[in-house]
Coordinates of C-alpha atoms and ligand atoms in Angstrom, one line a residue:
X89 CA 74.6 179.6 138.9
X90 CA 74.7 181.1 135.2
X91 CA 75.4 178.6 132.7
X92 CA 78.3 180.2 130.6
X93 CA 79.9 181.7 133.1
X94 CA 80.7 178.4 134.8
X95 CA 84.2 178.1 133.9
X96 CA 84.8 181.6 135.3
X97 CA 83.3 179.8 138.7
X98 CA 85.7 176.8 138.8
X99 CA 88.3 178.9 139.3
X100 CA 86.9 181.2 141.5
X101 CA 87.3 177.6 143.3
X102 CA 90.7 177.9 142.4
X103 CA 91.0 181.1 144.7
X104 CA 94.2 181.4 147.5
X105 CA 95.8 184.8 148.1
X106 CA 99.3 184.7 149.8
X107 CA 99.7 183.0 152.7
X108 CA 99.0 180.4 151.1
X109 CA 102.9 179.8 149.7
X110 CA 103.7 180.3 154.2
X111 CA 101.9 176.8 155.0
X112 CA 104.6 175.2 155.8
X113 CA 106.6 177.7 157.6
X114 CA 103.2 178.4 160.0
X115 CA 103.1 174.5 160.2
X116 CA 105.4 175.3 164.0
X117 CA 105.6 172.1 165.6
X118 CA 103.4 174.3 168.5
X119 CA 100.0 172.9 166.6
X120 CA 101.7 170.4 164.5
X121 CA 103.5 166.6 165.2
X122 CA 106.0 165.5 163.3
X123 CA 104.6 163.7 161.1
X124 CA 102.5 166.9 160.5
X125 CA 105.9 169.0 158.8
X126 CA 107.0 166.3 157.2
X127 CA 103.7 165.6 155.3
X128 CA 104.0 169.4 154.6
X129 CA 107.3 168.5 153.0
X130 CA 106.4 166.4 151.1
X131 CA 103.2 167.6 149.8
X132 CA 105.8 170.8 148.4
X133 CA 107.7 168.3 146.3
X134 CA 104.7 166.4 145.4
X135 CA 103.0 169.7 143.5
X136 CA 106.9 170.8 141.9
X137 CA 106.9 167.3 140.6
X138 CA 103.6 167.4 139.5
X139 CA 103.0 170.6 137.9
X140 CA 106.0 169.7 135.4
X141 CA 103.4 166.7 133.8
X142 CA 100.7 169.0 134.0
X143 CA 101.7 172.1 132.6
X144 CA 98.8 173.8 131.1
X145 CA 96.7 173.8 134.7
X146 CA 100.0 175.1 136.5
X147 CA 100.3 178.1 134.5
X148 CA 95.7 178.6 135.2
X149 CA 96.8 178.4 138.5
X150 CA 99.5 180.0 138.5
X151 CA 102.7 177.7 138.6
X152 CA 104.1 179.9 135.9
X153 CA 107.2 177.6 135.3
X154 CA 106.9 175.2 133.2
X155 CA 104.3 177.8 131.4
X156 CA 106.7 177.5 127.3
X157 CA 106.0 173.7 127.5
X158 CA 103.0 171.9 126.1
X159 CA 103.2 167.8 126.9
X160 CA 102.9 165.8 123.4
X161 CA 99.2 163.0 124.0
X162 CA 101.6 159.9 123.5
X163 CA 100.8 156.6 124.8
X164 CA 104.7 157.4 127.1
X165 CA 103.8 161.0 128.3
X166 CA 100.6 159.3 129.8
X167 CA 103.0 156.0 131.4
X168 CA 104.4 158.9 133.2
X169 CA 101.6 160.6 134.4
X170 CA 101.1 157.1 135.5
X171 CA 104.1 156.1 137.1
X172 CA 103.5 159.4 139.1
X173 CA 100.6 158.4 140.6
X174 CA 101.6 155.2 141.6
X175 CA 104.9 157.1 142.8
X176 CA 102.9 158.9 145.1
X177 CA 100.1 156.7 146.1
X178 CA 103.6 154.3 147.5
X179 CA 104.8 157.5 148.8
X180 CA 101.4 158.2 150.5
X181 CA 101.3 154.7 151.9
X182 CA 103.7 155.3 154.5
X183 CA 102.8 158.4 156.7
X184 CA 99.8 157.3 159.5
X185 CA 97.4 160.8 158.9
X186 CA 95.6 159.3 162.3
X187 CA 98.4 161.4 163.9
X188 CA 97.7 164.6 161.5
X189 CA 95.8 167.6 161.9
X190 CA 92.4 168.1 160.9
X191 CA 93.6 170.5 157.5
X192 CA 96.3 167.2 156.8
X193 CA 94.2 164.5 156.8
X194 CA 91.5 166.5 155.1
X195 CA 94.6 167.0 152.5
X196 CA 96.1 163.4 152.6
X197 CA 92.7 162.1 151.9
X198 CA 92.5 164.6 149.3
X199 CA 95.4 163.8 147.4
X200 CA 94.8 160.0 147.5
X201 CA 91.6 160.5 145.3
X202 CA 93.2 162.4 143.0
X203 CA 95.9 160.3 142.3
X204 CA 93.2 157.1 142.2
X205 CA 90.9 159.6 139.6
X206 CA 94.0 160.3 137.3
X207 CA 95.3 156.3 137.0
X208 CA 91.1 156.4 136.5
X209 CA 91.2 159.1 133.7
X210 CA 93.8 156.9 131.8
X211 CA 93.4 153.6 131.9
X212 CA 88.9 153.7 132.6
X213 CA 88.1 156.4 130.7
X214 CA 89.9 157.1 128.1
X215 CA 89.1 160.2 127.0
X216 CA 91.7 160.9 125.0
X217 CA 90.7 159.0 122.4
X218 CA 86.5 160.1 122.4
X219 CA 86.3 163.4 123.2
X220 CA 88.1 165.3 120.0
X221 CA 87.6 168.8 122.8
X222 CA 90.4 167.2 125.0
X223 CA 92.6 168.3 122.8
X224 CA 92.2 172.2 122.9
X225 CA 95.3 174.0 124.1
X226 CA 93.9 178.0 123.0
X227 CA 92.7 178.3 126.6
X228 CA 96.6 178.6 128.4
X229 CA 97.6 180.2 125.2
X230 CA 95.0 183.2 126.0
X231 CA 95.4 182.9 129.4
X232 CA 99.3 183.6 128.5
X233 CA 98.7 186.5 126.1
X234 CA 95.5 188.1 129.2
X235 CA 96.7 187.8 131.9
X236 CA 99.2 190.1 133.4
X237 CA 101.9 188.1 136.5
X238 CA 104.7 189.3 134.2
X239 CA 106.0 191.7 131.9
X240 CA 104.5 191.0 128.6
X241 CA 107.3 190.4 126.6
X242 CA 108.5 187.2 128.8
X243 CA 105.1 186.4 128.6
X244 CA 105.1 186.4 124.6
X245 CA 108.2 184.6 124.8
X246 CA 107.0 182.1 126.7
X247 CA 104.2 181.6 124.2
X248 CA 106.0 181.7 121.2
X249 CA 107.8 178.4 123.2
X250 CA 105.2 177.1 124.2
X251 CA 104.0 177.3 120.8
X252 CA 106.8 175.0 119.1
X253 CA 105.7 172.1 120.3
X254 CA 102.3 172.5 118.8
X255 CA 102.2 170.4 115.0
X256 CA 103.9 167.3 117.3
X257 CA 100.8 168.1 119.3
X258 CA 98.1 167.8 117.3
X259 CA 99.5 165.6 114.8
X260 CA 100.1 162.8 118.2
X261 CA 96.0 164.2 119.1
X262 CA 94.9 162.9 115.2
X263 CA 96.3 159.5 115.3
X264 CA 95.0 158.9 119.3
X265 CA 91.3 159.9 118.1
X266 CA 88.9 156.7 117.9
X267 CA 85.5 157.1 117.5
X268 CA 84.8 159.9 118.8
X269 CA 81.6 161.5 120.5
X270 CA 80.7 163.1 117.0
X271 CA 79.1 165.6 119.8
X272 CA 82.3 166.4 121.1
X273 CA 83.7 166.4 117.7
X274 CA 81.4 169.4 116.8
X275 CA 82.2 171.3 119.6
X276 CA 86.1 170.2 119.3
X277 CA 85.6 172.2 115.9
X278 CA 83.7 174.8 116.7
X279 CA 86.5 175.4 120.1
X280 CA 89.5 175.3 117.8
X281 CA 87.8 177.9 115.0
X282 CA 86.8 179.9 117.1
X283 CA 90.2 180.6 119.3
X284 CA 92.1 180.5 116.1
X285 CA 91.9 185.5 116.4
X286 CA 94.5 184.4 119.8
X287 CA 96.8 183.1 117.5
X288 CA 96.2 185.2 114.3
X289 CA 96.1 188.9 115.7
X290 CA 95.9 188.8 119.0
X291 CA 98.8 187.7 119.8
X292 CA 100.3 190.2 116.6
X293 CA 98.4 192.9 117.9
X294 CA 100.4 192.0 121.7
X295 CA 103.8 192.1 120.4
X296 CA 103.8 195.4 118.8
X297 CA 103.7 196.4 122.6
X298 CA 106.9 195.2 123.2
X299 CA 110.2 196.3 123.2
X300 CA 111.4 192.8 120.9
X301 CA 113.8 193.6 118.2
X302 CA 112.4 192.8 114.2
X303 CA 113.5 190.5 112.9
X304 CA 112.9 188.5 116.3
X305 CA 109.4 189.2 116.1
X306 CA 108.4 188.1 112.5
X307 CA 109.7 184.8 113.4
X308 CA 107.1 185.1 116.4
X309 CA 104.7 185.9 113.6
X310 CA 105.8 183.1 111.8
X311 CA 105.0 180.7 113.8
X312 CA 101.8 182.3 115.2
X313 CA 100.8 182.0 111.6
X314 CA 102.5 178.1 111.2
X315 CA 100.1 177.6 115.5
X316 CA 97.4 178.4 113.1
X317 CA 97.7 176.6 110.3
X318 CA 97.8 173.0 112.2
X319 CA 94.6 174.0 115.0
X320 CA 92.6 175.0 111.6
X321 CA 93.6 172.1 109.8
X322 CA 92.7 169.7 112.7
X323 CA 89.3 171.0 113.3
X324 CA 89.6 170.1 109.4
X325 CA 90.4 166.6 110.3
X326 CA 87.6 165.9 112.3
X327 CA 85.1 167.6 109.3
X328 CA 86.7 165.0 107.1
X329 CA 86.8 162.0 109.3
X330 CA 84.8 159.0 108.9
X331 CA 83.6 158.0 111.8
X332 CA 80.6 155.3 111.4
X333 CA 80.7 154.2 114.9
X334 CA 80.8 157.4 116.7
X335 CA 80.2 157.0 120.2
X336 CA 77.5 157.6 122.1
X337 CA 77.8 161.4 123.9
X338 CA 76.2 159.4 127.1
X339 CA 78.3 157.7 129.3
X340 CA 77.0 155.0 130.5
X341 CA 76.0 154.2 134.5
X342 CA 79.3 152.3 135.6
X343 CA 82.0 156.0 134.1
X344 CA 78.9 157.9 135.7
X345 CA 79.4 156.8 139.3
X346 CA 83.1 156.6 139.3
X347 CA 84.0 159.5 137.8
X348 CA 80.7 160.9 140.1
X349 CA 82.8 159.8 143.5
X350 CA 86.4 161.1 141.9
X351 CA 84.9 164.2 141.0
X352 CA 82.4 165.1 143.5
X353 CA 83.8 163.1 146.3
X354 CA 79.9 162.5 147.8
X355 CA 79.0 160.4 150.7
X356 CA 76.5 159.0 148.9
X357 CA 76.6 157.0 145.6
X358 CA 75.0 160.0 142.4
X359 CA 71.9 156.6 142.2
X360 CA 71.8 158.1 145.7
X361 CA 71.7 161.6 145.2
X362 CA 69.5 161.0 142.2
X363 CA 66.2 159.8 144.1
X364 CA 66.7 162.0 146.2
X365 CA 66.7 165.0 143.9
X366 CA 63.4 163.6 142.1
X367 CA 62.1 163.2 145.6
X368 CA 63.3 167.6 145.9
X369 CA 61.1 168.4 143.1
X370 CA 57.8 166.2 144.1
X371 CA 58.4 168.7 147.6
X372 CA 60.1 171.7 146.0
X373 CA 56.1 171.6 143.1
X374 CA 54.5 171.1 146.4
X375 CA 55.6 174.3 148.3
X376 CA 55.8 175.9 145.3
X377 CA 51.7 174.7 145.2
X378 CA 50.9 176.0 148.1
X379 CA 52.4 180.3 147.2
X380 CA 51.4 180.4 144.2
X381 CA 47.0 179.3 145.2
X382 CA 47.9 181.6 148.1
X383 CA 49.4 184.4 145.7
X384 CA 47.0 184.0 143.3
X385 CA 43.7 186.4 143.9
X386 CA 46.2 189.5 144.6
X387 CA 47.4 188.6 141.1
X388 CA 44.5 187.6 139.5
X389 CA 42.1 188.3 141.2
X390 CA 38.2 186.8 140.4
X391 CA 40.5 184.8 137.1
X392 CA 39.9 181.4 138.0
X393 CA 43.4 179.4 138.0
X394 CA 43.6 176.5 135.7
X395 CA 43.4 172.8 137.2
X396 CA 47.1 171.5 135.9
X397 CA 49.1 173.0 140.0
X398 CA 52.1 173.3 137.7
X399 CA 50.2 175.6 135.0
X400 CA 49.1 177.8 138.1
X401 CA 52.4 178.3 139.8
X402 CA 54.0 179.0 135.9
X403 CA 51.5 181.7 135.4
X404 CA 52.5 182.9 139.0
X405 CA 56.3 182.6 137.8
X406 CA 55.9 184.3 134.7
X407 CA 53.5 186.9 136.7
X408 CA 56.2 187.7 138.2
X409 CA 59.2 187.8 136.3
X410 CA 57.8 191.2 134.6
X411 CA 59.1 193.4 137.9
X412 CA 62.7 193.2 136.5
X413 CA 65.1 196.6 136.2
X414 CA 65.7 198.6 132.7
X415 CA 68.8 196.9 130.8
X416 CA 70.5 200.4 131.1
X417 CA 70.1 199.9 135.4
X418 CA 71.1 196.3 135.0
X419 CA 74.8 196.6 136.6
X420 CA 73.3 199.5 138.9
X421 CA 71.3 197.4 140.8
X422 CA 73.6 194.6 141.4
X423 CA 75.7 196.9 142.7
X424 CA 73.3 198.6 144.7
X425 CA 72.2 194.8 146.4
X426 CA 75.9 194.5 148.1
X427 CA 75.5 196.6 151.2
X428 CA 72.0 195.4 151.7
X429 CA 73.6 192.2 151.5
X430 CA 76.5 193.4 154.0
X431 CA 74.1 194.6 156.8
X432 CA 71.9 191.8 156.5
X433 CA 73.9 188.9 157.7
X434 CA 75.6 191.4 160.1
X435 CA 72.3 192.4 161.5
X436 CA 71.0 188.9 161.7
X437 CA 74.9 187.9 162.9
X438 CA 74.7 184.9 160.1
X439 CA 78.5 185.0 159.4
X440 CA 81.7 187.2 160.6
X441 CA 82.3 189.1 157.4
X442 CA 85.9 190.2 157.3
X443 CA 86.4 194.2 156.9
X444 CA 89.1 194.8 155.5
X445 CA 88.9 191.7 152.5
X446 CA 86.1 194.8 150.8
X447 CA 84.2 193.0 147.3
X448 CA 85.3 194.7 144.5
X449 CA 82.4 194.9 142.1
X450 CA 83.7 196.0 138.7
X451 CA 82.2 196.0 134.4
X452 CA 83.0 193.0 133.3
X453 CA 86.1 192.7 131.4
X454 CA 86.4 192.8 127.4
X455 CA 87.4 188.9 127.0
X456 CA 85.1 187.7 129.0
X457 CA 82.2 190.2 127.3
X458 CA 79.3 188.5 126.0
X459 CA 78.0 187.0 129.3
X460 CA 75.9 188.9 130.2
X461 CA 75.0 188.3 134.4
X462 CA 77.8 188.5 137.3
X463 CA 80.7 186.0 138.5
X464 CA 83.5 186.3 140.7
X465 CA 87.0 186.0 139.5
X466 CA 90.5 186.2 141.8
X467 CA 93.1 185.0 141.9
X468 CA 95.1 182.2 141.3
X469 CA 97.1 180.2 144.3
X470 CA 100.4 180.3 143.8
X471 CA 99.0 184.7 142.9
X472 CA 100.4 187.3 145.0
X473 CA 98.2 188.8 147.2
X474 CA 94.7 190.4 144.8
X475 CA 91.3 191.7 144.7
X476 CA 88.4 189.2 143.8
X477 CA 86.3 191.1 141.4
X478 CA 82.8 190.9 141.2
X479 CA 82.3 190.8 137.9
X480 CA 78.6 192.7 136.7
X481 CA 78.2 192.4 132.9
X482 CA 76.2 194.4 130.7
X483 CA 73.3 194.6 128.8
X484 CA 74.4 197.1 126.1
X485 CA 74.1 196.3 122.4
X486 CA 71.5 193.4 123.1
X487 CA 68.8 193.2 121.0
X488 CA 65.4 194.1 122.8
X489 CA 63.9 190.6 123.1
X490 CA 66.9 189.4 124.0
X491 CA 67.4 192.2 127.5
X492 CA 63.7 191.2 127.8
X493 CA 63.8 187.6 128.3
X494 CA 67.6 187.6 129.8
X495 CA 65.9 190.2 131.9
X496 CA 62.6 188.1 133.2
X497 CA 65.2 185.4 134.1
X498 CA 67.2 188.1 136.7
X499 CA 64.2 189.7 137.4
X500 CA 64.2 191.8 140.8
X501 CA 64.0 188.6 143.1
X502 CA 65.8 186.3 141.3
X503 CA 68.7 189.1 140.9
X504 CA 69.4 189.1 145.0
X505 CA 69.5 185.5 145.2
X506 CA 72.2 185.9 142.3
X507 CA 73.7 188.3 144.1
X508 CA 73.3 185.6 147.9
X509 CA 75.0 183.3 145.8
X510 CA 77.6 184.6 144.1
X511 CA 79.3 187.9 147.0
X512 CA 77.1 187.0 150.3
X513 CA 77.7 185.3 152.0
X514 CA 77.7 182.2 149.0
X515 CA 80.8 182.3 147.1
X516 CA 82.7 185.9 147.6
X517 CA 82.5 185.1 152.1
X518 CA 83.3 181.6 151.5
X519 CA 86.7 182.2 149.5
X520 CA 87.9 185.3 152.3
X521 CA 86.9 181.6 154.7
X522 CA 88.4 179.4 152.1
X523 CA 92.2 182.0 151.7
X524 CA 92.4 182.5 155.4
X525 CA 92.6 178.0 156.1
X526 CA 95.9 178.1 153.6
X527 CA 96.4 174.4 152.3
X528 CA 97.1 174.6 148.5
X529 CA 96.0 171.4 147.8
X530 CA 92.5 171.9 149.4
X531 CA 92.3 175.2 147.2
X532 CA 94.6 173.5 143.6
X533 CA 91.4 170.7 144.0
X534 CA 89.4 172.4 145.7
X535 CA 85.9 170.7 145.6
X536 CA 83.4 171.9 143.3
X537 CA 80.1 170.5 145.0
X538 CA 81.4 172.1 148.6
X539 CA 82.0 175.5 146.5
X540 CA 78.5 175.4 144.7
X541 CA 76.5 173.7 147.4
X542 CA 77.7 176.5 150.0
X543 CA 76.4 179.1 147.5
X544 CA 73.5 177.3 147.1
X545 CA 72.8 177.1 151.2
X546 CA 73.5 180.6 151.8
X547 CA 70.3 181.5 149.5
X548 CA 68.1 179.7 151.7
X549 CA 70.1 180.8 155.0
X550 CA 69.1 183.6 154.1
X551 CA 65.7 183.2 153.6
X552 CA 64.9 181.4 156.2
X553 CA 66.6 184.4 158.5
X554 CA 63.9 186.6 156.8
X555 CA 65.5 187.6 153.5
X556 CA 63.2 189.3 151.4
X557 CA 60.6 189.8 154.6
X558 CA 59.6 186.2 153.8
X559 CA 57.0 187.9 150.7
X560 CA 55.6 184.7 149.5
X561 CA 57.0 186.2 145.4
X562 CA 60.7 186.2 147.0
X563 CA 59.7 182.2 148.5
X564 CA 58.4 181.2 145.3
X565 CA 60.9 182.9 143.5
X566 CA 64.0 181.0 145.3
X567 CA 62.2 177.8 145.1
X568 CA 62.5 177.5 141.0
X569 CA 65.8 178.8 142.1
X570 CA 66.9 175.5 143.6
X571 CA 64.7 173.7 140.6
X572 CA 66.9 173.9 138.7
X573 CA 69.5 172.6 140.9
X574 CA 68.0 169.5 141.6
X575 CA 66.4 169.8 137.9
X576 CA 70.0 169.7 136.8
X577 CA 71.1 166.8 138.9
X578 CA 68.0 164.8 137.4
X579 CA 68.6 166.1 134.1
X580 CA 72.8 164.7 134.0
X581 CA 72.9 161.5 135.9
X582 CA 68.7 160.9 133.7
X583 CA 71.4 161.6 130.1
X584 CA 73.9 159.3 131.3
X585 CA 72.8 156.8 133.0
X586 CA 69.2 156.4 132.0
X587 CA 69.4 157.2 128.3
X588 CA 67.0 160.4 129.2
X589 CA 65.9 161.5 125.6
X590 CA 65.8 164.9 124.4
X591 CA 62.7 165.6 124.3
X592 CA 61.7 164.5 127.6
X593 CA 64.7 166.9 128.5
X594 CA 63.5 170.0 127.6
X595 CA 60.1 169.3 128.1
X596 CA 61.1 168.7 132.0
X597 CA 63.3 171.6 131.8
X598 CA 60.2 173.7 130.4
X599 CA 57.5 172.5 132.5
X600 CA 58.4 170.7 135.4
X601 CA 61.4 173.5 136.2
X602 CA 59.6 176.2 134.3
X603 CA 62.8 177.6 132.5
X604 CA 62.2 179.2 129.2
X605 CA 62.6 176.8 125.4
X606 CA 66.4 178.9 124.9
X607 CA 67.6 178.5 128.3
X608 CA 66.4 174.5 128.3
X609 CA 68.1 173.8 124.8
X610 CA 71.3 175.9 126.3
X611 CA 71.0 173.2 128.7
X612 CA 70.7 170.0 126.5
X613 CA 73.7 170.8 124.2
X614 CA 75.5 171.1 127.9
X615 CA 74.7 168.1 129.2
X616 CA 75.6 166.3 126.1
X617 CA 79.0 167.8 126.1
X618 CA 79.8 167.1 129.9
X619 CA 78.3 164.7 132.8
X620 CA 78.8 164.9 136.0
X621 CA 79.9 169.0 136.0
X622 CA 76.1 169.6 136.7
X623 CA 75.3 168.0 139.8
X624 CA 77.9 169.9 143.0
X625 CA 74.9 172.6 143.2
X626 CA 72.2 169.7 144.4
X627 CA 74.8 167.6 145.8
X628 CA 76.8 170.1 147.7
X629 CA 73.7 171.9 148.7
X630 CA 72.0 168.0 150.7
X631 CA 75.3 167.6 152.0
X632 CA 75.7 170.4 153.6
X633 CA 72.2 170.7 154.8
X634 CA 72.4 167.2 156.1
X635 CA 75.4 167.8 157.9
X636 CA 74.0 170.7 159.5
X637 CA 71.1 168.6 161.1
X638 CA 73.2 166.0 162.2
X639 CA 75.7 168.5 163.9
X640 CA 72.2 170.4 165.3
X641 CA 71.6 167.0 166.6
X642 CA 75.7 167.0 168.6
X643 CA 75.1 170.7 170.1
X644 CA 71.6 169.8 171.3
X645 CA 70.4 173.3 173.3
X646 CA 74.3 174.7 172.8
X647 CA 73.3 175.1 168.6
X648 CA 73.6 178.0 166.7
X649 CA 73.7 178.5 163.3
X650 CA 76.9 181.7 162.8
X651 CA 78.5 179.1 164.6
X652 CA 77.8 176.2 162.7
X653 CA 78.7 178.4 159.1
X654 CA 82.0 179.6 160.3
X655 CA 83.1 176.1 161.2
X656 CA 81.7 174.5 158.2
X657 CA 83.6 177.5 156.1
X658 CA 87.0 177.4 158.6
X659 CA 88.0 174.3 156.3
X660 CA 89.0 175.2 153.2
X661 CA 87.4 174.3 149.5
X662 CA 87.2 170.1 150.6
X663 CA 84.7 167.3 149.9
X664 CA 81.5 167.8 153.0
X665 CA 82.2 164.3 153.9
X666 CA 85.5 165.2 154.8
X667 CA 84.7 168.3 156.7
X668 CA 81.8 166.2 157.9
X669 CA 84.5 163.6 159.4
X670 CA 85.7 166.3 160.8
X671 CA 83.4 167.9 162.1
X672 CA 81.4 165.7 163.7
X673 CA 84.7 163.6 164.7
X674 CA 83.5 160.4 162.7
X675 CA 87.4 159.5 162.9
X676 CA 88.7 159.1 165.6
X677 CA 85.7 156.9 166.7
X678 CA 86.5 154.8 163.6
X679 CA 90.5 155.2 164.3
X680 CA 91.8 155.4 160.6
X681 CA 90.9 158.7 158.7
X682 CA 92.7 157.8 155.4
X683 CA 89.6 157.7 153.7
X684 CA 88.5 158.5 150.1
Ligands
ZN710 ZN1 78.3 178.8 141.7
ZN711 ZN1 59.7 193.5 130.9

């Protein structure tokens, strides 16, 4: 949930270890039908063709056949992609998913959605016209340089070959842009200039470590210089581009609802979830007020309470935030938390933890540095079995003010909730279960609302089970944390669909969600260059809570929390609505499962 490491969180959901590739052979005649076997074969062919058209994406998930390719972002290549989606939808139409295993039914729905989404992106969203940051190719080059999936010399050769496309790539990018969004233009300039070091120094540093002949090295370095020049040139082009009628950074209601439908794949519309979020905010404020009034005498004695309820809550949170570790103890505090969480989950019988898959805690690697806090790193779906790492950042070198502000945010209470969210029983546990339900489709197109929703849900589940001894302080802080997910949604929808002005947004975040000014400003920056991303936390949380209620009703006196958790997790990182269909056996009644 630390916004700056969200990118890493996306990769968390892509993680899958060894078992994944065994899928075809493991779906045998005992459980799957002939149709299932045919469909699994189709999935393999689908992916091979898909990666060819999406080489950068392929690299990022550990499929390295096309590392040396960079497709030119022209109309012709978009037509190819569009044609691909039509062919695939046609192929999918020949199956009858009603006869499939549950897992294949989900894959089927996920693939249909993905093909529809890609068509919509090309034909309706058209970000290639207005989002200059969509042309940033540097991330994949950095990935090839930093991830040790192949010998260095081989990776550097791919890097070298991929660079040959850079001049044509950016020439085309400049042609495609039309009235780009100002905020995205600024972001693109910053990202392109910020990433130059990959070509100007990192590549050269890596070359020195190989035995590649000097003459070849020289060619490679020359091309890196050309690449850096082209990228700098693109940034210059953006800076000087005439743009009298820039498109608004606000997506608008129609595009937003569609993007929400394809990306979040919820059973409700964005507007419906927005309405629920507004209600949830009121409910949380009410609960926080009760807790704050109760805690007041303990911390403030006879001091009179402010008349404004939000002010009472604000002062309580401010006071409790002072309870935090020293900057130098931050990593150790997180490391110490994990065995406690494991013990609690086991003692309360919340979900079975796999002792053969220990979580490795490590200091944040250099290339992630600068982002303190905690995040998960896991290998991509195609990578062979690797550890998952819980990266813990260091606050070394931070100014005392910055460290203090950060530590107040990640105070003693929130630190524990953070470990629940990221690790146990949050993201890490979800991953272990996901890996036991191997499906390349669910890993590659993993659903962010399911993944983030589970992490948010697991925080409440732990507190409900008595984690933190039911202390009102702990609950108050959790509500603050939960309010962040809720306000993320209200902010995203408000800004993109309801024209929410910056000042109202900042006021909501600081006054009603009790965030620091700097945090609120950062959030504003994020919402002005992304859309829908911030919806996944609350939407997923809400859908899981709703599903659990339905499941309780269905199971009646046979209901058991652990069974619910394990059953829910057993389907892998699929959209909650598809898991819901499977758990409540909706399709059997309807007789037509191919929903998307
Ligand atoms: Zn998360
Ligand atoms: Zn302090």
